[in-house]
Amino acid sequence: MMRRWGVGLLVGFWCLLAHGADFVVVVSVDGLGSVYLERLLAEGRLPQFKRLQVEGVSTLNARSDADVTVTLPNHTTMMTARPVRANGGHGWTSNVDPAPGATIHSNRGAYVTSVFDVVHDSGRRTGLWATKPKFSLFSVSYDSTNGAPDAVGEDHGRDKVDVFVREFSSPDLTRDFISCMSTQPCQFAFVHFNDGDATGHAQGWGSNTYNEAMVTIDGCVGQIMDLIDHHPRLKGKTTLIVTADHGGQRMNHQEADAPANYTIPFFVWGDGVVPGDLYTFNEGARSTPGTGRPGYEERPQPIRNGDAANLALRLLGLGPIPGSVINPDQDLRIAPAVR
Ligand SMILES: [Zn+2]
């Protein structure tokens, strides 16, 4: 009897190590700078982000790409785990709607594998929900024409993004997302909320309208957490990652040397998470950059938004994105090291 229990425990422990979550949802809050988030948290205006902080593992001192603090390049970094311009970078520097037919690959002159490739090639379902038209870059780059043949060889097809939804409003997008995840859930889902960036450009980062937009997004994040808490297929099997592409100051976020532009949050909540501080759990593997902006050659690296893709893959029991540079060893911990 004791022996059976022991074997059961061992197998259980192995499963825990080898296979984390069945579902991973990555939420990117466009323009969410930590300095504004911290203030709103202190004022008690973001109860759902507070919950992420209390129940999750997180830091408010993560970094955007080391050279670029704009939306499309940083999202390409999040999808591919590559820098923008630095060594091994994906090379996508434009932040406007892509020209018809333009892809990340045509721009770089070589195929750039994404998180969608790895999840899809494993036979699982992927989805992208976005609130900016330029996110078509990802649906086009990984569609049935431009996506790579199945690397695993089982022919799950070239179209790596099974669901692509675009809405102008974050509440509408959230409704679509919840409806899809309730009926035909994606094992990997990426959700982009634009409101912070839009209001930041219009009225300024930290303005009343910006703050109100963040309160709206807090509600959207709360609905996603509620879904994960209660849906029978997702409950206890889903990990949520929440980060940002960049922050901002005054009316923009272009100056790459301004801490308010490159200092962003990184939260992980749900399955497999032990509440705590990400830098504490990752001592030796990641180090807090203070207010600085380390390049990719520095060791240890800071925690970056670009860590999300290979973390998501590890949680799904999958290897890293081929050719990736950020978190290629999939060593970002969301629980303390077992000693
Ligand atoms: Zn912007």
mmCIF file of C-alpha atoms and ligand atoms in Angstrom:
data_model
loop_
_atom_site.group_PDB
_atom_site.id
_atom_site.type_symbol
_atom_site.label_atom_id
_atom_site.label_comp_id
_atom_site.label_asym_id
_atom_site.label_seq_id
_atom_site.Cartn_x
_atom_site.Cartn_y
_atom_site.Cartn_z
ATOM 1 C CA MET A 1 0.000 0.000 0.000
ATOM 2 C CA MET A 2 2.743 2.415 1.045
ATOM 3 C CA ARG A 3 4.713 1.467 -2.040
ATOM 4 C CA ARG A 4 1.751 2.158 -4.317
ATOM 5 C CA TRP A 5 1.312 5.550 -2.714
ATOM 6 C CA GLY A 6 5.002 6.244 -3.225
ATOM 7 C CA VAL A 7 4.856 5.334 -6.897
ATOM 8 C CA GLY A 8 1.682 7.397 -7.279
ATOM 9 C CA LEU A 9 3.354 10.389 -5.695
ATOM 10 C CA LEU A 10 6.407 10.000 -7.902
ATOM 11 C CA VAL A 11 4.309 9.755 -11.049
ATOM 12 C CA GLY A 12 2.235 12.721 -9.892
ATOM 13 C CA PHE A 13 5.354 14.763 -9.249
ATOM 14 C CA TRP A 14 6.829 13.800 -12.625
ATOM 15 C CA CYS A 15 3.616 14.858 -14.372
ATOM 16 C CA LEU A 16 3.749 18.167 -12.551
ATOM 17 C CA LEU A 17 7.302 18.747 -13.772
ATOM 18 C CA ALA A 18 6.802 17.437 -17.276
ATOM 19 C CA HIS A 19 3.426 18.924 -17.991
ATOM 20 C CA GLY A 20 2.115 22.070 -16.413
ATOM 21 C CA ALA A 21 -1.048 23.594 -17.783
ATOM 22 C CA ASP A 22 -3.447 22.356 -20.451
ATOM 23 C CA PHE A 23 -4.218 25.952 -21.410
ATOM 24 C CA VAL A 24 -2.145 29.149 -21.406
ATOM 25 C CA VAL A 25 -3.592 32.606 -21.949
ATOM 26 C CA VAL A 26 -1.233 35.551 -22.528
ATOM 27 C CA VAL A 27 -2.738 39.014 -22.090
ATOM 28 C CA SER A 28 -0.828 42.048 -23.347
ATOM 29 C CA VAL A 29 -2.024 45.397 -22.028
ATOM 30 C CA ASP A 30 -0.785 47.890 -24.612
ATOM 31 C CA GLY A 31 0.944 50.870 -22.987
ATOM 32 C CA LEU A 32 0.723 49.602 -19.396
ATOM 33 C CA GLY A 33 3.691 51.246 -17.699
ATOM 34 C CA SER A 34 4.521 50.007 -14.198
ATOM 35 C CA VAL A 35 4.706 53.495 -12.728
ATOM 36 C CA TYR A 36 1.004 54.075 -13.527
ATOM 37 C CA LEU A 37 -0.025 50.549 -12.582
ATOM 38 C CA GLU A 38 1.676 50.860 -9.197
ATOM 39 C CA ARG A 39 -0.162 54.107 -8.452
ATOM 40 C CA LEU A 40 -3.551 52.675 -9.436
ATOM 41 C CA LEU A 41 -2.901 49.539 -7.373
ATOM 42 C CA ALA A 42 -2.056 51.680 -4.349
ATOM 43 C CA GLU A 43 -5.282 53.642 -4.851
ATOM 44 C CA GLY A 44 -7.255 50.379 -4.878
ATOM 45 C CA ARG A 45 -8.650 51.063 -8.352
ATOM 46 C CA LEU A 46 -7.527 47.809 -9.986
ATOM 47 C CA PRO A 47 -8.894 44.947 -7.872
ATOM 48 C CA GLN A 48 -8.208 42.286 -10.517
ATOM 49 C CA PHE A 49 -4.590 43.318 -11.049
ATOM 50 C CA LYS A 50 -4.333 43.342 -7.251
ATOM 51 C CA ARG A 51 -5.568 39.764 -7.275
ATOM 52 C CA LEU A 52 -2.927 38.879 -9.876
ATOM 53 C CA GLN A 53 -0.334 40.401 -7.560
ATOM 54 C CA VAL A 54 -1.553 38.649 -4.391
ATOM 55 C CA GLU A 55 -2.343 35.207 -5.828
ATOM 56 C CA GLY A 56 0.231 35.183 -8.632
ATOM 57 C CA VAL A 57 3.955 35.468 -9.096
ATOM 58 C CA SER A 58 4.955 38.810 -10.535
ATOM 59 C CA THR A 59 7.240 41.769 -10.922
ATOM 60 C CA LEU A 60 6.549 45.380 -11.811
ATOM 61 C CA ASN A 61 10.167 45.689 -12.968
ATOM 62 C CA ALA A 62 10.144 43.685 -16.201
ATOM 63 C CA ARG A 63 11.501 45.057 -19.469
ATOM 64 C CA SER A 64 10.426 45.655 -23.030
ATOM 65 C CA ASP A 65 12.853 44.871 -25.834
ATOM 66 C CA ALA A 66 16.266 46.426 -25.136
ATOM 67 C CA ASP A 67 16.157 48.826 -28.109
ATOM 68 C CA VAL A 68 12.557 49.443 -29.111
ATOM 69 C CA THR A 69 9.475 50.460 -27.110
ATOM 70 C CA VAL A 70 6.712 50.388 -29.707
ATOM 71 C CA THR A 71 3.747 48.101 -30.191
ATOM 72 C CA LEU A 72 4.205 45.888 -33.221
ATOM 73 C CA PRO A 73 7.947 45.199 -32.812
ATOM 74 C CA ASN A 74 7.473 44.354 -29.122
ATOM 75 C CA HIS A 75 4.514 42.090 -29.845
ATOM 76 C CA THR A 76 6.594 40.343 -32.494
ATOM 77 C CA THR A 77 9.164 39.838 -29.733
ATOM 78 C CA MET A 78 6.469 38.362 -27.490
ATOM 79 C CA MET A 79 5.311 35.971 -30.253
ATOM 80 C CA THR A 80 8.790 34.854 -31.379
ATOM 81 C CA ALA A 81 10.982 35.229 -28.237
ATOM 82 C CA ARG A 82 13.480 37.188 -30.294
ATOM 83 C CA PRO A 83 14.832 40.723 -29.848
ATOM 84 C CA VAL A 84 13.739 43.370 -32.348
ATOM 85 C CA ARG A 85 17.084 44.484 -33.792
ATOM 86 C CA ALA A 86 19.741 42.823 -31.624
ATOM 87 C CA ASN A 87 21.530 39.577 -32.562
ATOM 88 C CA GLY A 88 19.059 36.890 -33.550
ATOM 89 C CA GLY A 89 16.322 39.495 -33.798
ATOM 90 C CA HIS A 90 13.112 39.116 -35.787
ATOM 91 C CA GLY A 91 13.853 42.438 -37.505
ATOM 92 C CA TRP A 92 10.272 43.784 -37.599
ATOM 93 C CA THR A 93 10.697 47.482 -36.707
ATOM 94 C CA SER A 94 7.638 48.994 -38.405
ATOM 95 C CA ASN A 95 4.667 50.034 -36.286
ATOM 96 C CA VAL A 96 2.147 50.754 -39.040
ATOM 97 C CA ASP A 97 -0.366 48.461 -40.749
ATOM 98 C CA PRO A 98 1.705 45.950 -42.735
ATOM 99 C CA ALA A 99 1.630 46.305 -46.529
ATOM 100 C CA PRO A 100 -0.596 43.664 -48.166
ATOM 101 C CA GLY A 101 1.280 40.375 -48.256
ATOM 102 C CA ALA A 102 4.175 41.582 -46.082
ATOM 103 C CA THR A 103 5.240 39.073 -43.461
ATOM 104 C CA ILE A 104 7.779 38.846 -40.662
ATOM 105 C CA HIS A 105 9.614 36.321 -42.856
ATOM 106 C CA SER A 106 9.672 38.381 -46.056
ATOM 107 C CA ASN A 107 10.991 41.310 -44.037
ATOM 108 C CA ARG A 108 13.750 39.258 -42.426
ATOM 109 C CA GLY A 109 14.560 37.148 -45.474
ATOM 110 C CA ALA A 110 14.104 33.936 -43.476
ATOM 111 C CA TYR A 111 11.295 32.144 -41.687
ATOM 112 C CA VAL A 112 10.762 33.348 -38.107
ATOM 113 C CA THR A 113 9.145 30.631 -36.026
ATOM 114 C CA SER A 114 6.576 31.746 -33.465
ATOM 115 C CA VAL A 115 4.859 30.363 -30.396
ATOM 116 C CA PHE A 116 1.873 29.661 -32.668
ATOM 117 C CA ASP A 117 4.001 27.291 -34.813
ATOM 118 C CA VAL A 118 5.143 25.195 -31.866
ATOM 119 C CA VAL A 119 1.692 24.893 -30.271
ATOM 120 C CA HIS A 120 -0.081 24.260 -33.564
ATOM 121 C CA ASP A 121 2.472 21.702 -34.798
ATOM 122 C CA SER A 122 1.824 19.769 -31.576
ATOM 123 C CA GLY A 123 -1.783 19.352 -32.696
ATOM 124 C CA ARG A 124 -3.274 21.958 -30.422
ATOM 125 C CA ARG A 125 -5.534 24.938 -31.057
ATOM 126 C CA THR A 126 -4.239 28.526 -31.074
ATOM 127 C CA GLY A 127 -5.933 31.913 -31.058
ATOM 128 C CA LEU A 128 -5.164 35.610 -31.262
ATOM 129 C CA TRP A 129 -7.575 38.319 -30.126
ATOM 130 C CA ALA A 130 -6.438 41.871 -30.866
ATOM 131 C CA THR A 131 -7.705 45.433 -30.744
ATOM 132 C CA LYS A 132 -5.422 46.945 -33.401
ATOM 133 C CA PRO A 133 -5.692 46.267 -37.175
ATOM 134 C CA LYS A 134 -1.914 45.934 -37.527
ATOM 135 C CA PHE A 135 -2.051 42.640 -35.632
ATOM 136 C CA SER A 136 -2.985 41.175 -39.016
ATOM 137 C CA LEU A 137 0.825 40.882 -39.265
ATOM 138 C CA PHE A 138 0.582 37.702 -37.187
ATOM 139 C CA SER A 139 -2.452 36.157 -38.858
ATOM 140 C CA VAL A 140 -0.872 36.768 -42.303
ATOM 141 C CA SER A 141 2.683 35.715 -41.367
ATOM 142 C CA TYR A 142 1.380 32.413 -40.025
ATOM 143 C CA ASP A 143 -1.489 31.718 -42.433
ATOM 144 C CA SER A 144 -1.985 28.779 -44.823
ATOM 145 C CA THR A 145 0.314 30.407 -47.411
ATOM 146 C CA ASN A 146 3.047 31.929 -45.280
ATOM 147 C CA GLY A 147 3.189 29.579 -42.311
ATOM 148 C CA ALA A 148 5.826 26.831 -42.370
ATOM 149 C CA PRO A 149 5.000 23.189 -43.099
ATOM 150 C CA ASP A 150 4.363 21.233 -39.913
ATOM 151 C CA ALA A 151 7.768 20.761 -38.259
ATOM 152 C CA VAL A 152 6.578 17.684 -36.382
ATOM 153 C CA GLY A 153 5.543 16.094 -39.674
ATOM 154 C CA GLU A 154 2.031 15.066 -38.701
ATOM 155 C CA ASP A 155 0.598 17.706 -41.007
ATOM 156 C CA HIS A 156 -1.499 19.917 -38.826
ATOM 157 C CA GLY A 157 -1.175 22.416 -41.679
ATOM 158 C CA ARG A 158 0.570 25.695 -42.347
ATOM 159 C CA ASP A 159 -2.102 27.913 -40.822
ATOM 160 C CA LYS A 160 -0.753 28.286 -37.296
ATOM 161 C CA VAL A 161 -3.363 30.686 -35.911
ATOM 162 C CA ASP A 162 -6.678 28.841 -35.729
ATOM 163 C CA VAL A 163 -8.726 31.739 -34.399
ATOM 164 C CA PHE A 164 -8.034 35.398 -35.254
ATOM 165 C CA VAL A 165 -10.461 37.945 -33.845
ATOM 166 C CA ARG A 166 -10.198 41.700 -34.104
ATOM 167 C CA GLU A 167 -12.448 44.153 -32.285
ATOM 168 C CA PHE A 168 -12.112 47.854 -31.564
ATOM 169 C CA SER A 169 -13.250 47.686 -27.961
ATOM 170 C CA SER A 170 -11.682 45.607 -25.204
ATOM 171 C CA PRO A 171 -15.038 44.644 -23.619
ATOM 172 C CA ASP A 172 -16.259 43.375 -27.043
ATOM 173 C CA LEU A 173 -12.999 41.498 -27.526
ATOM 174 C CA THR A 174 -13.308 39.963 -24.067
ATOM 175 C CA ARG A 175 -16.845 38.808 -24.826
ATOM 176 C CA ASP A 176 -15.670 37.128 -28.064
ATOM 177 C CA PHE A 177 -12.735 35.577 -26.246
ATOM 178 C CA ILE A 178 -14.866 34.167 -23.439
ATOM 179 C CA SER A 179 -17.427 32.822 -25.865
ATOM 180 C CA CYS A 180 -14.749 30.972 -27.859
ATOM 181 C CA MET A 181 -12.870 29.696 -24.812
ATOM 182 C CA SER A 182 -16.142 28.429 -23.285
ATOM 183 C CA THR A 183 -17.039 26.366 -26.338
ATOM 184 C CA GLN A 184 -13.868 25.498 -28.287
ATOM 185 C CA PRO A 185 -10.971 26.551 -26.053
ATOM 186 C CA CYS A 186 -7.548 27.293 -27.528
ATOM 187 C CA GLN A 187 -4.677 25.658 -25.670
ATOM 188 C CA PHE A 188 -2.680 28.813 -26.430
ATOM 189 C CA ALA A 189 -4.462 32.154 -26.612
ATOM 190 C CA PHE A 190 -3.031 35.650 -26.947
ATOM 191 C CA VAL A 191 -5.227 38.638 -26.054
ATOM 192 C CA HIS A 192 -4.305 42.264 -26.762
ATOM 193 C CA PHE A 193 -6.022 45.248 -25.088
ATOM 194 C CA ASN A 194 -5.305 48.603 -26.699
ATOM 195 C CA ASP A 195 -7.184 51.107 -24.514
ATOM 196 C CA GLY A 196 -4.225 52.252 -22.408
ATOM 197 C CA ASP A 197 -2.149 53.123 -25.456
ATOM 198 C CA ALA A 198 -5.012 54.880 -27.257
ATOM 199 C CA THR A 199 -5.893 57.056 -24.271
ATOM 200 C CA GLY A 200 -2.211 57.661 -23.487
ATOM 201 C CA HIS A 201 -1.618 59.082 -26.971
ATOM 202 C CA ALA A 202 -4.820 61.124 -26.815
ATOM 203 C CA GLN A 203 -4.707 62.498 -23.252
ATOM 204 C CA GLY A 204 -1.345 61.476 -21.806
ATOM 205 C CA TRP A 205 -0.017 58.517 -19.802
ATOM 206 C CA GLY A 206 -1.386 58.698 -16.260
ATOM 207 C CA SER A 207 -4.213 61.067 -17.322
ATOM 208 C CA ASN A 208 -7.735 60.488 -16.026
ATOM 209 C CA THR A 209 -8.829 58.891 -19.295
ATOM 210 C CA TYR A 210 -5.775 56.614 -19.281
ATOM 211 C CA ASN A 211 -6.534 55.595 -15.697
ATOM 212 C CA GLU A 212 -10.170 54.959 -16.516
ATOM 213 C CA ALA A 213 -9.114 52.817 -19.493
ATOM 214 C CA MET A 214 -7.010 50.729 -17.114
ATOM 215 C CA VAL A 215 -10.028 50.309 -14.826
ATOM 216 C CA THR A 216 -11.971 48.996 -17.851
ATOM 217 C CA ILE A 217 -9.172 46.570 -18.699
ATOM 218 C CA ASP A 218 -9.027 45.503 -15.048
ATOM 219 C CA GLY A 219 -12.647 44.434 -15.476
ATOM 220 C CA CYS A 220 -11.814 42.543 -18.693
ATOM 221 C CA VAL A 221 -8.920 40.744 -16.994
ATOM 222 C CA GLY A 222 -11.292 39.920 -14.122
ATOM 223 C CA GLN A 223 -13.761 38.320 -16.554
ATOM 224 C CA ILE A 224 -10.959 36.162 -17.962
ATOM 225 C CA MET A 225 -9.917 35.128 -14.426
ATOM 226 C CA ASP A 226 -13.533 34.362 -13.606
ATOM 227 C CA LEU A 227 -13.757 32.128 -16.687
ATOM 228 C CA ILE A 228 -10.568 30.302 -15.661
ATOM 229 C CA ASP A 229 -11.890 29.956 -12.095
ATOM 230 C CA HIS A 230 -15.208 28.415 -13.069
ATOM 231 C CA HIS A 231 -15.205 26.785 -16.494
ATOM 232 C CA PRO A 232 -15.024 23.005 -16.008
ATOM 233 C CA ARG A 233 -12.479 22.496 -18.812
ATOM 234 C CA LEU A 234 -10.222 25.391 -17.814
ATOM 235 C CA LYS A 235 -10.481 25.313 -14.039
ATOM 236 C CA GLY A 236 -7.229 24.207 -12.386
ATOM 237 C CA LYS A 237 -5.610 23.603 -15.792
ATOM 238 C CA THR A 238 -4.986 27.112 -17.055
ATOM 239 C CA THR A 239 -2.150 29.563 -16.525
ATOM 240 C CA LEU A 240 -2.594 33.267 -17.241
ATOM 241 C CA ILE A 241 0.335 35.541 -18.118
ATOM 242 C CA VAL A 242 -0.273 39.303 -18.125
ATOM 243 C CA THR A 243 2.339 41.746 -19.390
ATOM 244 C CA ALA A 244 2.699 44.795 -21.662
ATOM 245 C CA ASP A 245 4.513 45.807 -24.824
ATOM 246 C CA HIS A 246 5.763 49.112 -23.394
ATOM 247 C CA GLY A 247 4.791 51.906 -21.002
ATOM 248 C CA GLY A 248 4.762 55.580 -21.929
ATOM 249 C CA GLN A 249 5.141 59.128 -20.711
ATOM 250 C CA ARG A 250 3.431 62.377 -21.618
ATOM 251 C CA MET A 251 1.791 61.557 -24.987
ATOM 252 C CA ASN A 252 4.152 58.902 -26.317
ATOM 253 C CA HIS A 253 6.552 56.030 -25.700
ATOM 254 C CA GLN A 254 9.175 56.378 -28.422
ATOM 255 C CA GLU A 255 12.211 57.445 -26.366
ATOM 256 C CA ALA A 256 13.878 54.119 -25.719
ATOM 257 C CA ASP A 257 16.000 55.499 -22.842
ATOM 258 C CA ALA A 258 13.078 56.596 -20.605
ATOM 259 C CA PRO A 259 12.332 54.213 -17.697
ATOM 260 C CA ALA A 260 8.594 54.988 -17.918
ATOM 261 C CA ASN A 261 8.629 53.594 -21.468
ATOM 262 C CA TYR A 262 10.527 50.358 -20.870
ATOM 263 C CA THR A 263 9.436 49.407 -17.325
ATOM 264 C CA ILE A 264 6.472 47.050 -17.507
ATOM 265 C CA PRO A 265 4.756 44.413 -15.342
ATOM 266 C CA PHE A 266 4.878 40.628 -15.742
ATOM 267 C CA PHE A 267 2.281 38.576 -13.864
ATOM 268 C CA VAL A 268 1.731 34.823 -13.905
ATOM 269 C CA TRP A 269 -1.421 33.465 -12.251
ATOM 270 C CA GLY A 270 -3.199 30.133 -12.062
ATOM 271 C CA ASP A 271 -2.056 26.569 -12.602
ATOM 272 C CA GLY A 272 1.507 25.837 -11.445
ATOM 273 C CA VAL A 273 2.027 29.207 -9.799
ATOM 274 C CA VAL A 274 3.320 29.779 -6.279
ATOM 275 C CA PRO A 275 2.558 33.350 -5.119
ATOM 276 C CA GLY A 276 5.659 35.485 -4.800
ATOM 277 C CA ASP A 277 8.197 37.677 -6.518
ATOM 278 C CA LEU A 278 9.571 36.583 -9.886
ATOM 279 C CA TYR A 279 13.096 37.878 -9.264
ATOM 280 C CA THR A 280 13.261 36.042 -5.922
ATOM 281 C CA PHE A 281 12.202 32.758 -7.533
ATOM 282 C CA ASN A 282 14.685 33.308 -10.375
ATOM 283 C CA GLU A 283 17.766 34.285 -8.405
ATOM 284 C CA GLY A 284 20.850 33.522 -10.471
ATOM 285 C CA ALA A 285 18.868 33.112 -13.705
ATOM 286 C CA ARG A 286 17.369 36.618 -13.891
ATOM 287 C CA SER A 287 18.402 39.770 -12.105
ATOM 288 C CA THR A 288 16.572 42.963 -11.376
ATOM 289 C CA PRO A 289 17.814 45.742 -13.652
ATOM 290 C CA GLY A 290 17.161 48.558 -11.135
ATOM 291 C CA THR A 291 16.096 51.461 -13.312
ATOM 292 C CA GLY A 292 18.479 50.479 -16.108
ATOM 293 C CA ARG A 293 17.962 48.915 -19.460
ATOM 294 C CA PRO A 294 20.312 45.937 -19.957
ATOM 295 C CA GLY A 295 21.132 44.731 -23.452
ATOM 296 C CA TYR A 296 20.724 41.101 -24.458
ATOM 297 C CA GLU A 297 24.428 40.337 -23.892
ATOM 298 C CA GLU A 298 24.198 41.030 -20.150
ATOM 299 C CA ARG A 299 23.959 38.093 -17.729
ATOM 300 C CA PRO A 300 21.738 37.440 -15.940
ATOM 301 C CA GLN A 301 19.003 38.998 -18.055
ATOM 302 C CA PRO A 302 16.095 40.975 -16.599
ATOM 303 C CA ILE A 303 12.632 39.456 -16.908
ATOM 304 C CA ARG A 304 11.204 40.579 -20.252
ATOM 305 C CA ASN A 305 7.838 40.551 -21.991
ATOM 306 C CA GLY A 306 9.659 38.326 -24.504
ATOM 307 C CA ASP A 307 9.945 35.616 -21.798
ATOM 308 C CA ALA A 308 6.230 34.887 -22.168
ATOM 309 C CA ALA A 309 6.324 32.667 -25.279
ATOM 310 C CA ASN A 310 8.864 30.106 -24.099
ATOM 311 C CA LEU A 311 7.330 30.128 -20.612
ATOM 312 C CA ALA A 312 3.939 29.368 -22.154
ATOM 313 C CA LEU A 313 5.454 26.529 -24.176
ATOM 314 C CA ARG A 314 7.125 25.014 -21.115
ATOM 315 C CA LEU A 315 3.828 25.144 -19.225
ATOM 316 C CA LEU A 316 2.190 23.313 -22.135
ATOM 317 C CA GLY A 317 4.919 20.674 -21.990
ATOM 318 C CA LEU A 318 6.516 21.854 -25.245
ATOM 319 C CA GLY A 319 10.107 22.791 -26.101
ATOM 320 C CA PRO A 320 11.295 26.314 -26.951
ATOM 321 C CA ILE A 321 10.697 28.157 -30.223
ATOM 322 C CA PRO A 322 13.470 27.135 -32.639
ATOM 323 C CA GLY A 323 15.919 30.014 -33.072
ATOM 324 C CA SER A 324 14.577 31.942 -30.099
ATOM 325 C CA VAL A 325 16.895 34.117 -28.016
ATOM 326 C CA ILE A 326 14.753 35.107 -25.013
ATOM 327 C CA ASN A 327 14.167 32.392 -22.382
ATOM 328 C CA PRO A 328 15.473 29.754 -24.846
ATOM 329 C CA ASP A 329 16.309 27.435 -21.924
ATOM 330 C CA GLN A 330 12.740 27.878 -20.628
ATOM 331 C CA ASP A 331 14.224 28.490 -17.205
ATOM 332 C CA LEU A 332 11.923 31.289 -16.011
ATOM 333 C CA ARG A 333 10.461 29.898 -12.789
ATOM 334 C CA ILE A 334 6.963 30.577 -11.511
ATOM 335 C CA ALA A 335 7.534 28.658 -8.290
ATOM 336 C CA PRO A 336 10.561 28.445 -5.964
ATOM 337 C CA ALA A 337 13.367 26.090 -6.984
ATOM 338 C CA VAL A 338 13.124 22.637 -5.383
ATOM 339 C CA ARG A 339 16.222 22.253 -3.199
HETATM 340 ZN ZN ZN B 1 1.443 53.604 -28.845
#
